[in-house]
Short mmCIF file of C-alpha atoms in Angstrom, two decimals:
data_model
loop_
_atom_site.label_atom_id
_atom_site.label_comp_id
_atom_site.label_asym_id
_atom_site.label_seq_id
_atom_site.Cartn_x
_atom_site.Cartn_y
_atom_site.Cartn_z
CA MET A 15 38.70 -9.01 4.41
CA GLU A 16 40.76 -7.02 6.89
CA ILE A 17 41.39 -4.34 4.23
CA LEU A 18 37.64 -4.03 3.59
CA LYS A 19 37.02 -3.73 7.32
CA ASN A 20 39.60 -0.96 7.66
CA VAL A 21 38.25 0.95 4.65
CA VAL A 22 34.66 0.77 5.92
CA ASN A 23 35.65 1.82 9.44
CA TYR A 24 37.69 4.73 8.09
CA VAL A 25 34.79 5.99 5.98
CA LEU A 26 32.28 5.67 8.79
CA ASN A 27 34.59 7.40 11.26
CA LEU A 28 34.39 10.50 9.08
CA GLY A 29 30.81 10.99 10.30
CA ALA A 30 27.72 12.06 8.38
CA ALA A 31 28.79 15.71 8.28
CA VAL A 32 31.87 14.78 6.22
CA PHE A 33 30.94 11.54 4.48
CA VAL A 34 27.54 12.57 3.07
CA PRO A 35 28.82 15.87 1.55
CA LEU A 36 31.70 13.93 -0.07
CA ILE A 37 29.23 11.48 -1.61
CA MET A 38 26.99 14.33 -2.75
CA PHE A 39 29.98 16.11 -4.31
CA VAL A 40 30.77 13.00 -6.36
CA ILE A 41 27.10 12.71 -7.39
CA SER A 42 27.08 16.41 -8.35
CA ILE A 43 30.12 15.99 -10.60
CA ILE A 44 28.60 12.89 -12.22
CA ALA A 45 25.41 14.89 -12.82
CA ARG A 46 27.59 17.59 -14.46
CA LEU A 47 26.79 20.31 -11.98
CA LYS A 48 29.22 23.21 -12.35
CA LEU A 49 32.28 22.63 -10.15
CA SER A 50 31.86 25.84 -8.17
CA LYS A 51 28.21 25.04 -7.47
CA ALA A 52 29.07 21.43 -6.53
CA VAL A 53 31.68 22.61 -4.02
CA LYS A 54 29.35 25.24 -2.54
CA ALA A 55 26.40 22.82 -2.30
CA SER A 56 28.50 20.08 -0.67
CA LEU A 57 30.04 22.43 1.88
CA THR A 58 26.63 23.91 2.69
CA LEU A 59 25.26 20.40 3.20
CA GLY A 60 28.10 19.64 5.62
CA VAL A 61 27.33 22.85 7.50
CA ALA A 62 23.63 21.93 7.60
CA PHE A 63 24.33 18.47 9.06
CA SER A 64 26.79 19.88 11.60
CA GLY A 65 24.40 22.65 12.57
CA MET A 66 21.42 20.33 12.93
CA THR A 67 23.48 17.90 15.02
CA LEU A 68 24.55 20.74 17.32
CA VAL A 69 20.98 21.96 17.81
CA VAL A 70 19.54 18.44 18.29
CA ASN A 71 22.23 17.72 20.90
CA TYR A 72 21.58 21.13 22.48
CA MET A 73 17.87 20.34 22.74
CA THR A 74 18.56 16.85 24.10
CA ASP A 75 21.09 18.11 26.65
CA SER A 76 18.54 20.67 27.86
CA ILE A 77 15.55 18.34 28.09
CA SER A 78 17.25 15.18 29.43
CA PRO A 79 18.22 16.62 32.86
CA ALA A 80 14.65 17.86 33.30
CA ALA A 81 13.39 14.37 32.47
CA LYS A 82 15.80 12.85 34.97
CA ALA A 83 14.68 15.30 37.67
CA MET A 84 11.06 14.50 36.89
CA SER A 85 11.74 10.77 37.21
CA LYS A 86 13.21 11.37 40.69
CA MET A 87 10.11 13.33 41.68
CA LEU A 88 7.97 10.40 40.51
CA HIS A 89 10.19 8.03 42.55
CA LEU A 90 11.05 5.92 39.51
CA SER A 91 13.64 3.23 40.19
CA LEU A 92 13.98 0.64 37.45
CA ASN A 93 16.88 -1.72 36.78
CA ALA A 94 17.29 -1.35 32.98
CA ILE A 95 19.44 1.67 32.14
CA ASP A 96 18.39 3.65 29.08
CA GLN A 97 21.40 4.09 26.78
CA GLY A 98 19.44 5.85 24.03
CA TRP A 99 20.26 5.35 20.38
CA PRO A 100 23.84 6.72 20.65
CA GLY A 101 24.75 4.09 23.23
CA VAL A 102 23.16 1.23 21.32
CA ALA A 103 24.70 2.42 18.03
CA ALA A 104 28.17 2.57 19.59
CA ILE A 105 27.80 -0.96 20.97
CA THR A 106 26.48 -2.23 17.62
CA TRP A 107 29.39 -0.77 15.63
CA SER A 108 31.72 -2.77 17.89
CA TYR A 109 30.21 -6.05 16.67
CA LYS A 110 32.72 -8.21 14.82
CA ALA A 111 30.66 -8.59 11.59
CA ALA A 112 29.53 -4.96 11.40
CA PHE A 113 31.72 -4.02 8.42
CA LEU A 114 29.98 -6.59 6.16
CA PHE A 115 26.74 -4.62 6.14
CA PHE A 116 28.20 -1.63 4.35
CA PRO A 117 28.70 -3.51 1.03
CA PHE A 118 25.55 -5.55 1.77
CA LEU A 119 23.38 -2.40 1.69
CA LEU A 120 25.14 -1.04 -1.40
CA LEU A 121 24.64 -4.32 -3.27
CA ILE A 122 20.89 -4.48 -2.57
CA ASN A 123 20.46 -0.79 -3.43
CA PHE A 124 22.41 -1.21 -6.70
CA VAL A 125 20.36 -4.24 -7.77
CA MET A 126 17.06 -2.50 -7.01
CA LEU A 127 18.09 0.65 -8.88
CA THR A 128 19.32 -1.39 -11.85
CA PHE A 129 16.01 -3.21 -12.24
CA ASN A 130 14.00 -0.05 -11.47
CA TRP A 131 12.57 -1.60 -8.29
CA THR A 132 13.31 1.61 -6.41
CA LYS A 133 14.02 5.26 -7.13
CA THR A 134 15.99 5.78 -3.93
CA LEU A 135 19.77 5.95 -3.75
CA ASN A 136 20.55 5.67 -0.04
CA VAL A 137 23.70 7.60 0.90
CA ASP A 138 22.88 7.58 4.64
CA MET A 139 25.62 5.08 5.43
CA TRP A 140 25.94 5.91 9.11
CA ASN A 141 22.57 4.31 9.77
CA VAL A 142 23.82 0.98 8.46
CA TRP A 143 24.14 0.25 12.17
CA ASN A 144 20.36 -0.21 12.27
CA LYS A 145 20.66 -3.16 9.90
CA ILE A 146 23.54 -4.58 11.93
CA PHE A 147 21.45 -4.40 15.08
CA THR A 148 18.56 -6.19 13.38
CA TYR A 149 21.03 -8.95 12.41
CA VAL A 150 22.17 -9.19 16.06
CA VAL A 151 18.57 -9.41 17.32
CA VAL A 152 17.69 -12.21 14.89
CA LEU A 153 20.94 -14.03 15.69
CA TYR A 154 20.15 -13.80 19.41
CA PHE A 155 16.79 -15.54 18.99
CA THR A 156 17.56 -17.97 16.16
CA HIS A 157 21.31 -18.63 16.53
CA ASN A 158 21.40 -18.56 12.72
CA ALA A 159 23.53 -15.93 10.94
CA ILE A 160 21.85 -16.56 7.56
CA TYR A 161 18.46 -15.67 9.04
CA GLY A 162 20.02 -12.51 10.42
CA PHE A 163 21.20 -11.43 6.96
CA ILE A 164 17.81 -12.30 5.43
CA VAL A 165 15.85 -10.15 7.89
CA ALA A 166 18.38 -7.31 7.59
CA GLY A 167 18.00 -7.57 3.80
CA ILE A 168 14.21 -7.37 4.11
CA GLN A 169 14.66 -4.25 6.22
CA ILE A 170 16.89 -2.64 3.58
CA VAL A 171 14.35 -3.35 0.82
CA LEU A 172 11.48 -1.96 2.91
CA GLU A 173 13.47 1.18 3.77
CA LEU A 174 14.18 1.84 0.08
CA LYS A 175 10.51 1.38 -0.83
CA ALA A 176 9.57 3.67 2.06
CA GLY A 177 11.99 6.22 0.61
CA ASP A 178 10.06 6.08 -2.68
CA MET A 179 6.77 6.39 -0.84
CA TRP A 180 7.70 9.35 1.38
CA GLN A 181 9.57 11.48 -1.16
CA ARG A 182 6.70 13.67 -2.37
CA HIS A 183 5.54 14.21 1.23
CA ILE A 184 9.06 15.20 2.29
CA GLN A 185 9.34 17.64 -0.61
CA ASP A 186 6.01 19.17 0.34
CA LEU A 187 6.95 19.47 4.02
CA THR A 188 10.48 20.79 3.52
CA GLY A 189 10.52 22.36 0.06
CA ILE A 190 13.61 20.29 -0.83
CA PRO A 191 13.25 18.48 -4.19
CA GLY A 192 14.70 15.11 -5.09
CA VAL A 193 15.53 13.88 -1.58
CA THR A 194 13.90 11.38 0.74
CA VAL A 195 14.39 9.62 4.09
CA PRO A 196 14.83 5.82 3.78
CA HIS A 197 15.29 5.53 7.54
CA PHE A 198 14.13 2.61 9.68
CA VAL A 199 12.17 4.93 12.00
CA THR A 200 9.73 5.76 9.21
CA LEU A 201 8.58 2.11 9.12
CA PHE A 202 6.81 2.58 12.46
CA ALA A 203 4.11 4.15 10.28
CA VAL A 204 2.93 0.56 9.70
CA VAL A 205 1.77 0.44 13.33
CA LEU A 206 0.39 3.98 13.18
CA MET A 207 -1.49 3.49 9.89
CA PRO A 208 -4.64 1.71 11.23
CA LEU A 209 -4.78 4.08 14.21
CA ASN A 210 -4.46 7.12 11.98
CA LYS A 211 -7.31 5.87 9.79
CA LEU A 212 -9.53 5.59 12.88
CA LEU A 213 -8.78 9.24 13.64
CA ASP A 214 -10.42 10.13 10.31
CA PHE A 215 -13.78 9.63 12.07
CA ILE A 216 -13.04 12.33 14.66
CA PRO A 217 -13.94 15.78 13.22
CA ILE A 218 -11.28 17.79 15.07
CA MET A 219 -8.56 15.48 13.68
CA ASN A 220 -9.54 16.48 10.14
CA LYS A 221 -8.88 20.18 10.59
CA PRO A 222 -5.60 21.90 9.69
CA ALA A 223 -3.26 21.51 12.68
CA ASP A 224 0.27 22.17 11.50
CA ALA A 225 2.32 24.98 13.06
CA ASN A 226 1.09 27.57 10.55
CA ALA A 227 -2.57 26.68 11.02
CA ILE A 228 -2.24 26.81 14.81
CA GLN A 229 -0.43 30.14 14.64
CA LYS A 230 -3.36 31.65 12.73
CA LYS A 231 -5.66 30.64 15.59
CA ILE A 232 -3.60 31.51 18.65
CA GLY A 233 -1.26 34.13 17.18
CA ILE A 234 2.02 34.82 18.94
CA PHE A 235 1.64 31.81 21.23
CA ALA A 236 2.35 29.54 18.24
CA ASP A 237 5.50 31.43 17.27
CA ASN A 238 8.57 29.19 17.31
CA SER A 239 10.36 30.98 20.13
CA VAL A 240 7.23 31.61 22.21
CA MET A 241 6.02 28.03 21.85
CA GLY A 242 9.45 26.71 22.81
CA ALA A 243 9.64 29.03 25.81
CA ILE A 244 6.19 28.01 27.10
CA ILE A 245 6.90 24.30 26.75
CA GLY A 246 10.36 24.65 28.33
CA LEU A 247 8.97 26.69 31.23
CA LEU A 248 6.22 24.16 31.96
CA LEU A 249 8.66 21.26 31.71
CA GLY A 250 11.00 23.04 34.11
CA PHE A 251 8.27 23.55 36.70
CA GLY A 252 7.15 19.95 36.19
CA ALA A 253 10.69 18.78 36.92
CA GLY A 254 10.76 20.76 40.16
CA TYR A 255 13.22 23.38 38.89
CA SER A 256 13.46 26.76 40.57
CA VAL A 257 12.05 29.80 38.80
CA SER A 258 15.49 30.70 37.48
CA GLY A 259 16.13 27.10 36.35
CA SER A 260 12.76 26.94 34.60
CA LEU A 261 13.38 30.26 32.87
CA LYS A 262 16.79 29.01 31.71
CA LEU A 263 15.18 25.88 30.24
CA ALA A 264 12.53 28.07 28.60
CA ILE A 265 15.19 30.14 26.83
CA GLU A 266 17.11 27.02 25.77
CA ALA A 267 13.98 25.42 24.32
CA ALA A 268 13.05 28.70 22.60
CA ALA A 269 16.54 28.95 21.10
CA ALA A 270 16.42 25.41 19.72
CA MET A 271 12.89 25.84 18.30
CA THR A 272 14.01 29.06 16.60
CA MET A 273 17.18 27.59 15.13
CA PHE A 274 15.68 24.38 13.73
CA PRO A 275 13.85 26.02 10.80
CA MET A 276 16.84 28.33 10.17
CA ILE A 277 19.18 25.39 9.71
CA SER A 278 16.64 23.48 7.63
CA LYS A 279 16.92 26.26 5.04
CA LEU A 280 20.58 25.31 4.61
CA PHE A 281 19.47 21.84 3.51
CA MET A 282 17.28 23.44 0.86
CA GLU A 283 20.07 25.72 -0.30
CA ALA A 284 22.50 22.79 -0.57
CA LEU A 285 20.26 20.16 -2.09
CA ASN A 286 18.24 22.16 -4.63
CA PRO A 287 21.01 22.48 -7.25
CA ILE A 288 22.11 18.86 -6.77
CA ALA A 289 18.56 17.53 -7.12
CA ASN A 290 17.94 19.59 -10.24
CA ALA A 291 21.19 18.40 -11.84
CA MET A 292 20.32 14.78 -11.01
CA ASN A 293 16.86 15.10 -12.52
CA GLU A 294 18.24 16.64 -15.71
CA MET A 295 20.78 13.84 -16.05
CA MET A 296 18.19 11.11 -15.48
CA LYS A 297 15.79 12.64 -18.01
CA LYS A 298 18.57 12.95 -20.58
CA HIS A 299 20.25 9.55 -20.22
CA PHE A 300 17.62 7.26 -18.67
CA LYS A 301 14.40 8.16 -20.47
CA GLY A 302 13.00 10.36 -17.75
CA ARG A 303 13.77 8.07 -14.78
CA GLN A 304 13.99 9.75 -11.41
CA VAL A 305 16.44 9.03 -8.64
CA PHE A 306 15.84 10.30 -5.10
CA ILE A 307 18.79 10.88 -2.78
CA GLY A 308 18.18 9.08 0.53
CA LEU A 309 19.36 11.10 3.55
CA ASP A 310 19.06 10.93 7.33
CA TRP A 311 15.91 12.20 9.08
CA PRO A 312 17.38 15.58 10.22
CA ILE A 313 16.33 17.12 6.90
CA LEU A 314 12.86 17.06 8.51
CA ALA A 315 14.01 18.66 11.75
CA GLY A 316 12.91 22.12 10.65
CA ARG A 317 9.27 21.14 11.24
CA ASN A 318 8.27 22.48 14.65
CA GLU A 319 5.45 19.94 14.97
CA LEU A 320 8.12 17.29 15.44
CA TRP A 321 9.72 18.99 18.44
CA VAL A 322 6.49 20.12 20.08
CA THR A 323 5.31 16.50 19.99
CA VAL A 324 8.42 14.88 21.47
CA ILE A 325 8.74 17.45 24.27
CA ILE A 326 5.09 17.08 25.31
CA LEU A 327 5.50 13.29 25.28
CA VAL A 328 8.39 13.44 27.80
CA PRO A 329 6.17 13.52 30.93
CA VAL A 330 3.76 11.07 29.26
CA MET A 331 6.56 8.53 28.89
CA LEU A 332 7.78 9.03 32.45
CA ILE A 333 4.32 8.58 33.93
CA MET A 334 3.71 5.47 31.83
CA ALA A 335 7.10 4.05 32.88
CA MET A 336 5.88 4.37 36.45
CA VAL A 337 2.40 2.86 36.01
CA LEU A 338 2.82 0.21 33.30
CA PRO A 339 3.05 -3.25 34.92
CA GLY A 340 6.13 -5.24 33.91
CA ASN A 341 8.12 -2.27 32.58
CA THR A 342 11.78 -2.36 33.66
CA VAL A 343 13.20 0.61 31.74
CA LEU A 344 13.79 4.04 33.21
CA PRO A 345 13.56 6.53 30.31
CA PHE A 346 16.53 8.85 30.23
CA ALA A 347 18.98 8.98 27.30
CA GLY A 348 16.24 8.01 24.83
CA ILE A 349 13.54 10.22 26.33
CA ILE A 350 13.30 12.28 23.10
CA ASN A 351 11.22 9.81 21.10
CA LEU A 352 12.57 10.23 17.58
CA SER A 353 11.71 6.58 16.93
CA PHE A 354 8.04 7.57 16.84
CA VAL A 355 7.81 11.17 15.77
CA VAL A 356 9.43 11.03 12.31
CA ALA A 357 6.94 8.41 11.10
CA ALA A 358 4.07 10.30 12.74
CA LEU A 359 5.08 13.57 11.07
CA LEU A 360 5.13 11.98 7.61
CA LEU A 361 2.01 9.85 8.02
CA THR A 362 -0.21 12.60 9.46
CA GLY A 363 1.12 15.35 7.21
CA ALA A 364 2.36 17.34 10.25
CA ASN A 365 -1.03 17.34 11.97
CA LEU A 366 -0.10 18.11 15.56
CA TRP A 367 -3.31 16.79 17.17
CA ARG A 368 -2.94 13.45 15.38
CA MET A 369 0.75 13.23 16.25
CA LEU A 370 0.13 13.81 19.95
CA THR A 371 -2.77 11.36 20.04
CA LEU A 372 -0.81 8.64 18.27
CA GLY A 373 2.18 9.29 20.53
CA ILE A 374 0.16 8.82 23.72
CA ILE A 375 -1.45 5.63 22.39
CA THR A 376 1.79 4.02 21.22
CA THR A 377 4.18 5.01 24.04
CA PRO A 378 3.62 1.67 25.85
CA ILE A 379 4.84 -0.16 22.71
CA PHE A 380 8.25 1.47 23.09
CA LEU A 381 8.54 0.87 26.82
CA TYR A 382 7.53 -2.79 26.55
CA GLY A 383 9.77 -3.15 23.49
CA ALA A 384 12.67 -1.74 25.49
CA THR A 385 11.91 -4.15 28.33
CA TYR A 386 11.66 -7.14 25.97
CA PHE A 387 14.92 -6.37 24.14
CA ALA A 388 16.96 -5.36 27.22
CA PRO A 389 18.56 -8.86 27.44
CA VAL A 390 19.60 -8.60 23.76
CA ILE A 391 21.27 -5.20 24.22
CA THR A 392 22.91 -6.32 27.48
CA ASN A 393 24.25 -9.49 25.86
CA LEU A 394 25.60 -7.48 22.90
CA ALA A 395 27.36 -5.06 25.26
CA LYS A 396 28.97 -7.94 27.16
CA SER A 397 30.03 -9.84 24.04
CA THR A 398 31.64 -6.80 22.41
CA GLY A 399 33.10 -5.40 25.62
CA ALA A 400 32.06 -1.94 24.44
CA VAL A 401 30.32 -1.07 27.71
CA HIS A 402 30.84 -2.32 31.25
CA VAL A 403 27.68 -3.86 32.70
CA ASN A 404 27.40 -4.22 36.46
CA PRO A 405 26.07 -7.52 37.88
CA GLY A 406 22.28 -7.60 38.02
CA GLN A 407 22.04 -4.61 35.73
CA GLN A 408 20.60 -4.42 32.20
CA LEU A 409 21.04 -1.98 29.35
CA SER A 410 18.21 -0.91 27.07
CA TRP A 411 16.78 1.91 24.97
CA SER A 412 13.48 3.43 26.10
CA THR A 413 12.44 4.55 22.60
CA PHE A 414 13.61 1.39 20.88
CA GLU A 415 13.45 1.73 17.06
CA GLY A 416 11.13 -0.69 15.30
CA PRO A 417 10.19 -2.96 18.22
CA ASP A 418 7.30 -4.30 16.11
CA PHE A 419 9.38 -5.25 13.05
CA ARG A 420 12.27 -6.74 15.01
CA LEU A 421 10.06 -8.74 17.35
CA PHE A 422 7.79 -10.19 14.66
CA PHE A 423 10.47 -11.05 12.11
CA ALA A 424 13.07 -12.34 14.58
CA GLN A 425 10.56 -14.65 16.25
CA ALA A 426 9.04 -15.63 12.90
CA PHE A 427 12.43 -16.99 11.80
CA ASN A 428 12.61 -18.61 15.22
CA GLY A 429 9.56 -20.65 14.21
CA LYS A 430 6.94 -19.01 16.43
CA TRP A 431 3.54 -19.36 14.72
CA TRP A 432 2.12 -16.16 16.22
CA ALA A 433 5.13 -14.21 15.00
CA ILE A 434 4.80 -15.64 11.48
CA ALA A 435 1.17 -14.51 11.41
CA ALA A 436 2.10 -11.09 12.83
CA ALA A 437 4.93 -10.64 10.28
CA LEU A 438 2.56 -11.42 7.41
CA VAL A 439 -0.03 -8.96 8.73
CA TRP A 440 2.73 -6.37 9.15
CA LEU A 441 3.75 -6.79 5.50
CA LEU A 442 0.14 -6.51 4.34
CA ILE A 443 -0.28 -3.25 6.26
CA PHE A 444 2.96 -1.98 4.71
CA VAL A 445 1.50 -2.65 1.24
CA TRP A 446 -1.67 -0.80 2.29
CA LEU A 447 0.45 2.08 3.63
CA TYR A 448 2.52 2.20 0.43
CA LYS A 449 -0.52 2.40 -1.83
CA ASP A 450 -2.29 4.90 0.42
CA GLN A 451 0.65 7.29 0.74
CA ASN A 452 1.26 7.26 -3.01
CA LYS A 453 -2.25 8.55 -3.74
CA ILE A 454 -3.26 10.58 -0.68
CA ALA A 455 -3.26 14.38 -0.90
CA LEU A 456 -0.02 16.11 -0.01
CA PRO A 457 0.32 17.47 3.57
CA SER A 458 -0.21 21.06 2.44
CA LYS A 459 -3.53 20.10 0.78
CA ARG A 460 -4.75 17.24 2.96
CA TYR A 461 -6.63 19.16 5.63
CA ALA A 462 -7.81 22.05 3.48
CA LEU A 463 -11.50 22.65 4.10
CA ASN A 464 -14.04 23.13 1.36
CA ASN A 465 -17.51 24.00 2.65
CA GLY A 466 -16.75 22.17 5.88
CA GLN A 467 -15.61 19.00 4.12
CA VAL A 468 -12.07 17.65 4.29
CA ASN A 469 -10.31 17.78 0.93
CA LYS A 470 -9.86 14.19 -0.27
CA VAL A 471 -8.37 15.04 -3.66
CA GLU A 472 -5.58 12.66 -4.56
CA SER A 473 -2.13 13.95 -5.43
CA THR A 474 0.46 12.48 -7.73
CA GLN A 475 4.19 12.89 -8.21
CA ASP A 476 3.40 15.37 -10.98
CA ASP A 477 2.34 17.85 -8.28
CA LEU A 478 5.98 18.13 -7.30
CA GLU A 479 7.80 17.98 -10.63
CA ILE A 480 8.73 21.61 -11.24
CA ASN A 481 11.54 22.60 -13.55
CA GLU A 482 13.80 25.63 -13.21
CA GLU A 483 11.68 27.82 -15.55
CA ASP A 484 8.48 27.00 -13.68
CA LYS A 485 10.00 27.91 -10.32
CA SER A 486 10.99 31.37 -11.50
CA TRP A 487 7.53 32.14 -12.97
CA SER A 488 4.82 33.99 -11.05
CA ILE A 489 1.55 35.68 -11.98
CA SER A 490 3.38 38.99 -12.13
CA SER A 491 5.34 37.59 -15.10
CA ILE A 492 2.43 38.48 -17.43
CA ASP A 493 2.54 42.18 -16.46
CA GLY A 494 3.01 44.35 -19.53
CA ILE A 495 2.25 41.61 -22.08
CA ASP A 496 0.11 42.85 -24.98
CA PHE A 497 -2.74 40.43 -25.77
CA ALA A 498 -4.34 42.69 -28.37
CA ASN A 499 -2.89 41.52 -31.70
CA VAL A 500 -2.62 37.77 -31.63
CA HIS A 501 -2.66 35.39 -34.57
CA LYS A 502 -2.19 32.07 -32.78
CA LYS A 503 -5.17 29.84 -32.24
CA ILE A 504 -6.42 28.88 -28.82
CA PRO A 505 -5.51 25.22 -28.20
CA SER A 506 -8.42 22.92 -28.84
CA PRO A 507 -9.59 20.40 -26.22
CA ALA A 508 -7.79 17.69 -28.15
CA THR A 509 -4.46 19.40 -27.66
CA LYS A 510 -4.89 20.83 -24.19
CA GLY A 511 -2.77 18.06 -22.69
CA ASN A 512 0.27 19.74 -24.30
CA PHE A 513 -0.74 23.28 -23.33
CA THR A 514 1.64 25.27 -21.11
CA ILE A 515 1.50 28.77 -19.66
CA ASN A 516 3.96 29.91 -22.34
CA ASP A 517 1.33 29.21 -25.02
CA ILE A 518 -0.60 32.34 -24.03
CA ASN A 519 2.20 34.55 -25.34
CA ASP A 520 0.83 36.74 -28.19
CA LEU A 521 -2.70 35.27 -27.96
CA ASP A 522 -5.71 37.46 -28.79
CA PHE A 523 -8.41 37.24 -26.13
CA THR A 524 -10.48 40.15 -27.45
CA ASN A 525 -12.95 38.04 -29.46
CA PHE A 526 -12.79 34.83 -27.51
CA ASN A 527 -16.03 32.86 -27.10
CA LYS A 528 -16.40 29.63 -25.15
#
């Protein structure tokens, strides 16, 4: 047992930027990708993760002091200190049973892949800590370790199914084939789903509102750097910064907003050859089965809608922390609400107006969740000795991941009737979400207007299955082809299901009648 613990800790200490590329290199070799391409793809993936981590930290380090200054201006003084996800993750990894969840996740994933219950292979091992923390929460309320493992197991299963559900949306949003995000934060879409459906009845919410659509309307003001500079400048003034301080924040925000999409292209460059090799292997050896590689959420970080939303929500969260009765958490380390925005991005198809609306509506859920779970986090910190807690002080996380899931399921296993009912409703909404997201139009097509009506055409996985030959083809490929002397027959309606663009080679269209 001690050997297993040491092995797991060693692997996890490598970090995502080292561990994930190593795993992807092994997968590439198994999929028979050429060695040189496997090495290049794996190294590029490591660079992409490192680069995205640097820029995310750069953005956070720039915004957090402004948020702290703003909280002082609002005279916020609350007794629960916001550790953010890094603080909670560090405390959780110190828990004595943490190493058991590494093989626990692998076992569930292996069984589900074997029986074709999922298409997702989750290699995002760093975020195993999320499952450990769920175990700790359930154990805190129920004092039963078995219940903790059961709820953590349910979470793993739901994350894998969410990975299946989100894959085609992620490919459409990022251009990266064969990858998905089986992350716990995406499950907050269960709470957002009914609210998002209500927004369907508001006309403005059904118009294109991603970064490209907005740029067409307001021009340069929607450019990455300009948008970042404007938001940073306003946030600086709102925090009481001097003109020079506000301008500095504007440049920092502009730099981050400009670099995010640049680094996201590295993910595409790294993952495209690996995904194609995996698909070819699965088609050859497993009768066309697909396997999606499950990665951490930063592969979505190139979408500017994500960052515009979380920055605008910073003052919203601070004001709500001040006015919400019963709130005890001062937002600081977790002020960048990644626990909300990833699910919102995927669910709304990067519709900025919907994302902002949903963020404002659901911010109280995170603050009250952080208040409710502060005793759990404080107790965990004391029991592990990972963080010193002063008398009368509590630790928390202002943008607590999955407060809905953890509250309902922990208290359901604690025998609370209301929680049992809430957990069942939550699962029913997840089923609704799963079915809806598997048939709804892709983000790039969802808000396309046709004579003033929102496009409701359903999409399928086939929309995204493009082989190497298809990707290199364009309309210019038919330039110079002679259609004059053709002896092939035009495919009949009975055979049109097997018709491809290559079938027009050498066809005679000169005497063609419908």
